[in-house]
Amino acid sequence: MTLAAIAPGRLPGQLAGPGICVRTGPFVSRIQSRLPAVAAGLALLYPDYPLADPDGFTDFRVRLFSPNPLRRWWRPQVQFAMDGRIPFKPLPLSQAYPLLEWGLNWCITSHMHHYLLIHSAVVERNGLGVILPGEPGAGKSTLCAALVLRGWRLLSDEMAVIDLDRLELIPVVRPVSLKNASIEVIRRFAPEAVISPPALDTLKGTVAHLRVPRASIEGMDEPVRAGAIVFPRYRPDAVPAQAASETPGRTLLRIAQNTFNYSLLGERAFQALAAVVQGSRCHDLSYADLDEAIAWFDRLSGGAHA
């Protein structure tokens, strides 16, 4: 059963009561909220996601609510809680849906330490798993969205989740976060794409989320081995797209700096990350045009543009 099976008129009531249990890869989140924006965002972006047994185990029990009813009309706010714990200060109510996605990211990076967690997008095509670490402003999420809209399978746009024993990339498929200028870039790139209404004036600027193609959701039980690590960077002068090989040693140092729980896991993290890097082709990629960048990735995977 998917979320789309819940009639639109019933979804707000179910969220306000027992909540809904949504599965995103290995994690099940019970989501509860009386806020219309949360129901609207889930209906728009999660219709194809499977619902888990409401009486079964859940990894995270999250709730979004208005912390002070007296502020319903004057600067209304939204609060995020997990298992009764409130990890963030309240935000403006207009940011309710982005707060749900940010909160779910926090749940994983703060608690799922039986995995190695890297701040990175992850995509796959033709059996090639590609890790895309990126500094803020590098264009990682924009490129990830474009690849997914051109047939690559999304595993995550926020984090690489690596099984420490099998060294596989575990899919944690959720909507792709788009920020500021990238929202309009993706609208022009793929007019058919389903994108949530932008939330303005957040700590990250203007934020919207892209609905993931159904094929990526249907493949979220299929892990993949990493075969490439690519550090992307948008540069207006990079015409044509420019790629350069990176050494495994430098790649290891760079990617370790993007890891959420490297120091916590210690030697085990080093050994896992070193093995992933050693088994991957490592590149820097500068690009100005999304179609050129996608053609380069398709050649990397042995796809149609090779």
C-alpha atoms as one frame of an Amber mdcrd trajectory, in Angstrom:
protein
   0.000   0.000   0.000   1.321   3.427  -0.938   0.490   6.825   0.450  -1.604
   7.519  -2.665  -4.063   4.846  -1.437  -5.109   7.176   1.379  -7.909   9.390
   0.093  -6.837  13.062   0.096  -9.666  13.920   2.453  -8.523  11.278   4.966
  -4.825  12.086   5.019  -5.029  15.157   7.318  -7.109  13.223   9.836  -4.750
  10.258   9.835  -1.737  12.534  10.319  -3.528  14.324  13.157  -4.294  11.005
  14.868  -2.082   7.905  14.770   0.038   9.306  11.940   1.319   7.489   8.880
   4.326   5.163   8.749   6.367   5.906   5.626   9.226   3.675   4.520  12.243
   5.260   2.850  14.762   2.492   2.251  15.738   0.793   5.541  14.064   3.417
   7.730  10.429   3.724   8.795   9.190   7.078  10.070   5.876   7.605  11.828
   4.819  11.157  10.963   2.168  13.013  12.925   0.948  16.569  12.397  -2.189
  18.688  12.355  -0.544  21.264  10.080  -2.103  21.505   6.597   1.269  22.245
   4.969   2.672  18.910   6.139  -0.290  16.979   4.728  -0.093  18.921   1.456
   3.646  18.312   1.109   3.346  14.588   1.751   0.437  14.254  -0.681   2.421
  16.062  -3.381   5.834  14.454  -2.920   5.241  11.014  -1.364   2.298   9.435
  -3.239   4.377   6.482  -4.500   6.066   5.659  -1.180   5.137   2.422   0.604
   3.411   2.631   3.957   4.642   0.344   6.708   2.535  -1.601   9.195   1.291
   0.970  11.753   1.596  -1.664  14.481   5.139  -2.600  13.497   8.531  -1.205
  14.400   9.347   2.396  13.531  12.828   3.926  13.556  11.637   7.483  14.128
   8.422   8.865  15.574   8.254  12.503  14.529   5.689  15.189  15.116   5.343
  18.696  13.719   3.145  21.082  15.643   2.505  24.705  16.516   4.308  25.287
  19.833   2.081  28.139  21.013  -1.613  28.272  20.015  -1.699  31.925  21.088
   0.580  32.691  18.111  -1.797  31.188  15.602  -2.356  34.536  13.916   0.741
  36.512  14.915   4.011  35.125  13.589   2.870  31.488  13.741   5.588  28.892
  14.264   6.279  25.202  13.757   8.213  22.828  16.020   9.792  19.446  15.225
   9.935  16.640  17.784  11.238  13.066  17.677  10.110  10.688  20.426   9.219
  13.746  22.486  12.670  15.287  22.073  12.799  18.773  20.534  16.200  19.216
  18.835  15.606  22.569  17.101  14.260  25.988  17.853  10.848  26.702  16.299
  10.735  28.067  12.761   8.130  30.180  10.954   5.061  28.139  10.083   5.704
  28.744   6.370   8.739  26.425   6.718   6.754  23.475   8.095   7.354  21.103
   5.198  11.089  21.825   4.790  11.432  21.331   8.558  10.005  17.822   8.171
  12.707  16.937   5.625  15.490  18.597   7.645  14.267  16.842  10.760  14.301
  13.426   9.077  17.876  14.089   7.948  18.786  14.891  11.551  17.144  11.678
  12.766  19.388   9.597  10.500  22.663  11.453  11.007  22.196  11.595  14.788
  21.156   7.995  15.414  22.037   5.562  12.600  25.670   4.979  13.496  25.724
   1.366  12.409  26.217   2.927   8.960  28.943   5.234   7.680  27.167   8.473
   6.743  28.661  10.870   4.192  27.190  14.257   3.252  26.738  13.470  -0.396
  24.282  12.754  -3.160  24.264   9.192  -4.519  22.988   8.047  -7.920  23.225
   4.846  -9.940  23.034   3.777 -13.555  23.999   0.529 -15.288  25.113  -0.849
 -11.919  27.541   2.025 -11.307  27.009   3.722  -7.953  28.337   7.287  -7.912
  28.999   9.297  -4.745  28.734  13.073  -5.243  30.183  14.941  -2.270  29.914
  18.684  -2.491  30.521  21.831  -0.542  27.602  24.258  -0.109  27.033  26.124
  -3.351  28.854  23.563  -5.491  25.665  22.590  -7.345  25.497  19.025  -5.991
  21.712  18.900  -5.526  21.020  20.634  -8.857  23.179  18.118 -10.695  21.671
  15.228  -8.723  18.145  16.364  -9.641  19.073  16.682 -13.306  20.637  13.209
 -13.409  17.582  11.658 -11.754  15.280  13.417 -14.205  17.333  11.924 -17.068
  17.096   8.296 -16.005  19.639   7.846 -13.217  18.378   6.118 -10.089  18.388
   8.201  -6.932  19.710   6.675  -3.743  19.866   9.970  -1.843  20.524  13.647
  -2.480  21.664  14.271   1.114  23.792  11.392   2.346  25.628   8.285   1.263
  24.630   5.513   3.665  27.308   2.810   3.581  26.905  -0.635   5.106  30.077
  -1.110   7.148  30.252  -4.855   6.539  29.197  -5.230   2.902  30.468  -1.760
   1.814  27.279  -1.263  -0.172  25.472   2.045  -0.707  22.033   1.768   0.896
  19.220   3.733  -0.786  17.444   6.277   1.409  15.195   7.757  -1.251  13.476
  11.008  -0.366  12.547  14.208  -2.250  15.486  16.195  -3.636  16.125  19.518
  -1.908  16.506  22.480  -4.268  17.715  25.882  -3.117  17.579  29.399  -4.493
  18.486  29.651  -8.202  18.511  25.864  -8.642  14.709  25.779  -8.300  14.190
  27.765 -11.493  17.087  25.964 -13.203  15.347  22.618 -12.694  11.951  24.051
 -13.681  13.459  25.130 -17.024  15.423  21.899 -17.391  12.371  19.665 -16.817
   9.046  21.564 -17.028   7.201  18.336 -16.202   8.958  17.953 -12.849   6.782
  18.118  -9.715   8.258  20.669  -7.310   6.782  21.830  -4.009   5.881  25.498
  -3.427   9.054  27.354  -2.366   9.578  28.243   1.287  11.102  31.711   1.516
  13.647  33.219   3.899  14.866  29.983   5.465  18.386  29.642   6.869  19.266
  28.112   3.490  17.476  30.789   1.470  14.538  29.789  -0.712  13.917  26.029
  -0.551  11.703  23.658  -2.528  11.620  19.867  -2.979  11.467  17.731  -6.122
   9.288  14.629  -6.335  11.424  11.560  -7.032  10.603   9.430 -10.115   8.732
   6.264  -9.237  11.514   4.035 -10.593  13.889   5.287  -7.879  11.321   4.544
  -5.174  10.687   1.073  -6.565  14.441   0.435  -6.458  15.015   1.525  -2.884
  15.562  -2.054  -1.690  18.445  -2.503  -4.131  21.839  -1.477  -2.703  24.787
  -0.929  -5.019  28.557  -0.813  -4.737  30.267   2.507  -5.313  32.236   2.586
  -8.551  32.963   6.308  -8.790  33.378   9.347  -6.567  32.876  12.678  -8.325
  33.349  16.099  -6.733  31.089  18.363  -8.812  31.307  22.143  -8.978  29.207
  24.522 -11.010  31.413  27.121 -12.727  29.973  29.503 -15.345  33.290  29.453
 -17.241  33.489  25.645 -17.432  32.511  25.326 -21.090  32.815  22.573 -22.066
  32.564  20.509 -18.879  36.011  19.850 -17.473  36.945  16.621 -15.667  40.189
  15.710 -13.945  41.230  12.512 -12.176  41.801  12.701  -8.431  44.165  10.465
  -6.450  42.716   7.957  -3.980  44.686   9.483  -1.095  43.433  13.004  -1.674
  39.903  11.697  -2.319  39.977   9.909   1.031  41.002  13.095   2.833  38.383
  15.197   1.072  35.517  12.789   1.546  36.368  12.191   5.210  35.741  15.885
   5.793  32.195  15.384   4.469  31.412  12.452   6.787  28.886  12.873   9.611
  30.152  10.133  11.936  33.748   9.449  10.863  35.306  10.395  14.208  32.615
   8.505  16.124  33.227   5.242  14.243  37.004   5.632  14.284  39.127   2.912
  12.680  36.113   1.080  11.305  35.084   4.200   9.371  38.610   4.645   8.012
  38.811   1.061   6.806  35.369   1.182   5.157  35.979   4.527   3.514  39.430
   3.515   2.308  37.975   0.372   0.715  35.201   2.355  -1.000  37.684   4.904
  -2.351  40.112   2.206  -3.500  37.333   0.563  -5.503  36.190   3.775  -7.165
  37.256   5.995 -10.022  37.791   9.454  -8.538  37.222  12.708 -10.405  36.709
  16.435 -10.108  34.065  17.775 -12.491  33.493  21.453 -13.304  30.455  22.220
 -15.422  28.336  25.117 -16.625  25.738  23.226 -18.658  23.616  20.433 -17.154
  23.248  18.565 -20.454  27.033  18.476 -20.870  27.466  17.238 -17.312  24.857
  14.514 -17.819  26.561  13.415 -21.051  29.824  13.064 -19.105  28.120  10.953
 -16.428  26.461   8.790 -19.066  29.871   8.107 -20.611  31.188   7.269 -17.143
  28.458   4.649 -16.738  28.736   3.318 -20.285  25.322   4.771 -21.134  23.802
   6.032 -24.344  26.092   9.041 -24.709  29.318   7.045 -24.427
